[in-house]
């Protein structure tokens, strides 16, 4: 199931992230994805977020819950950029429990390249597009 994913980030479920049913509260999965996506851009693409002519904001998130994570589970958040448009980027994510291949969660996240000065979208810079293509193609 992890075929096609070149990037992943691990984290451990903390006590503060579980709810009364002793499973991860649903909103925390977006936080897990946010952490992994930041690492995708910084570690995978070698971009210094906040230090270049590139920033991005969340435009849309679609989450499909398959199973529940629990306290002390080690999770792997898999990320791959499936599409880069003129101003938007579509990221697919999958969360698995360590040692398992079946997903706990599947997500499609759409980000928009953002200009902080104008507070509006802008084209995805060529240097970002090039790094994404090279990384996702294994170059």
Tab-separated table of C-alpha atoms in Angstrom, residues 18-100:
chain	number	residue	atom	x	y	z
A	18	UNK	CA	-6.750	10.655	22.760
A	19	UNK	CA	-10.395	11.190	23.622
A	20	UNK	CA	-12.898	9.583	25.985
A	21	UNK	CA	-13.041	6.491	23.789
A	22	UNK	CA	-9.257	6.115	24.203
A	23	UNK	CA	-8.591	6.655	20.506
A	24	UNK	CA	-6.975	9.587	18.712
A	25	UNK	CA	-9.434	12.481	18.483
A	26	UNK	CA	-10.223	13.050	14.796
A	27	UNK	CA	-8.831	16.609	14.514
A	28	UNK	CA	-5.357	15.477	15.576
A	29	UNK	CA	-4.909	13.603	12.299
A	30	UNK	CA	-4.746	16.952	10.487
A	31	UNK	CA	-2.018	18.027	12.904
A	32	UNK	CA	-0.099	14.822	12.171
A	33	UNK	CA	-0.402	15.524	8.446
A	34	UNK	CA	0.659	19.148	8.923
A	35	UNK	CA	3.812	18.049	10.765
A	36	UNK	CA	4.665	15.512	8.046
A	37	UNK	CA	4.006	17.960	5.190
A	38	UNK	CA	6.313	20.513	6.803
A	39	UNK	CA	9.001	17.829	6.990
A	40	UNK	CA	8.299	16.874	3.347
A	41	UNK	CA	9.129	20.416	2.238
A	42	UNK	CA	12.087	20.866	4.617
A	43	UNK	CA	13.694	17.404	4.605
A	44	UNK	CA	12.467	15.955	1.332
A	45	UNK	CA	12.646	19.040	-0.876
A	46	UNK	CA	15.351	20.864	1.123
A	47	UNK	CA	13.343	24.091	1.218
A	48	UNK	CA	13.727	26.616	4.021
A	49	UNK	CA	10.119	27.493	4.749
A	50	UNK	CA	9.720	31.104	5.746
A	51	UNK	CA	13.153	31.922	4.300
A	52	UNK	CA	12.404	31.949	0.576
A	53	UNK	CA	9.967	33.310	-1.994
A	54	UNK	CA	7.628	30.423	-1.310
A	55	UNK	CA	4.905	29.775	1.211
A	56	UNK	CA	1.663	27.837	1.066
A	57	UNK	CA	-1.709	27.675	2.783
A	58	UNK	CA	-4.317	24.967	3.142
A	59	UNK	CA	-7.235	25.282	0.704
A	60	UNK	CA	-9.024	21.959	1.122
A	61	UNK	CA	-8.677	18.746	3.085
A	62	UNK	CA	-10.511	15.481	2.565
A	63	UNK	CA	-9.980	12.785	5.184
A	64	UNK	CA	-11.120	9.181	5.049
A	65	UNK	CA	-10.940	7.440	8.417
A	66	UNK	CA	-10.294	3.696	8.142
A	67	UNK	CA	-9.224	2.665	11.665
A	68	UNK	CA	-8.352	4.334	14.959
A	69	UNK	CA	-4.929	5.029	16.393
A	70	UNK	CA	-4.411	4.629	20.123
A	71	UNK	CA	-2.166	5.879	22.884
A	72	UNK	CA	1.532	5.067	22.345
A	73	UNK	CA	1.034	3.856	18.773
A	74	UNK	CA	3.929	4.755	16.505
A	75	UNK	CA	2.441	6.188	13.349
A	76	UNK	CA	3.986	6.726	9.947
A	77	UNK	CA	2.605	9.585	7.891
A	78	UNK	CA	3.282	9.008	4.198
A	79	UNK	CA	3.235	11.999	1.819
A	80	UNK	CA	3.398	12.349	-1.951
A	81	UNK	CA	2.683	15.275	-4.189
A	82	UNK	CA	0.324	13.964	-6.846
A	83	UNK	CA	-0.277	17.171	-8.806
A	84	UNK	CA	1.177	20.651	-9.149
A	85	UNK	CA	-1.093	23.115	-10.885
A	86	UNK	CA	-0.594	26.799	-11.639
A	87	UNK	CA	-1.191	27.993	-8.062
A	88	UNK	CA	-2.178	24.806	-6.241
A	89	UNK	CA	-0.545	21.560	-5.166
A	90	UNK	CA	-2.362	18.332	-4.338
A	91	UNK	CA	-0.776	16.167	-1.646
A	92	UNK	CA	-1.896	12.624	-0.898
A	93	UNK	CA	-1.222	11.320	2.588
A	94	UNK	CA	-1.661	8.009	4.296
A	95	UNK	CA	-1.225	7.217	7.971
A	96	UNK	CA	-0.269	3.693	9.021
A	97	UNK	CA	0.502	2.111	12.377
A	98	UNK	CA	4.086	0.883	12.694
A	99	UNK	CA	4.391	-2.660	11.430
A	100	UNK	CA	1.136	-2.484	9.471
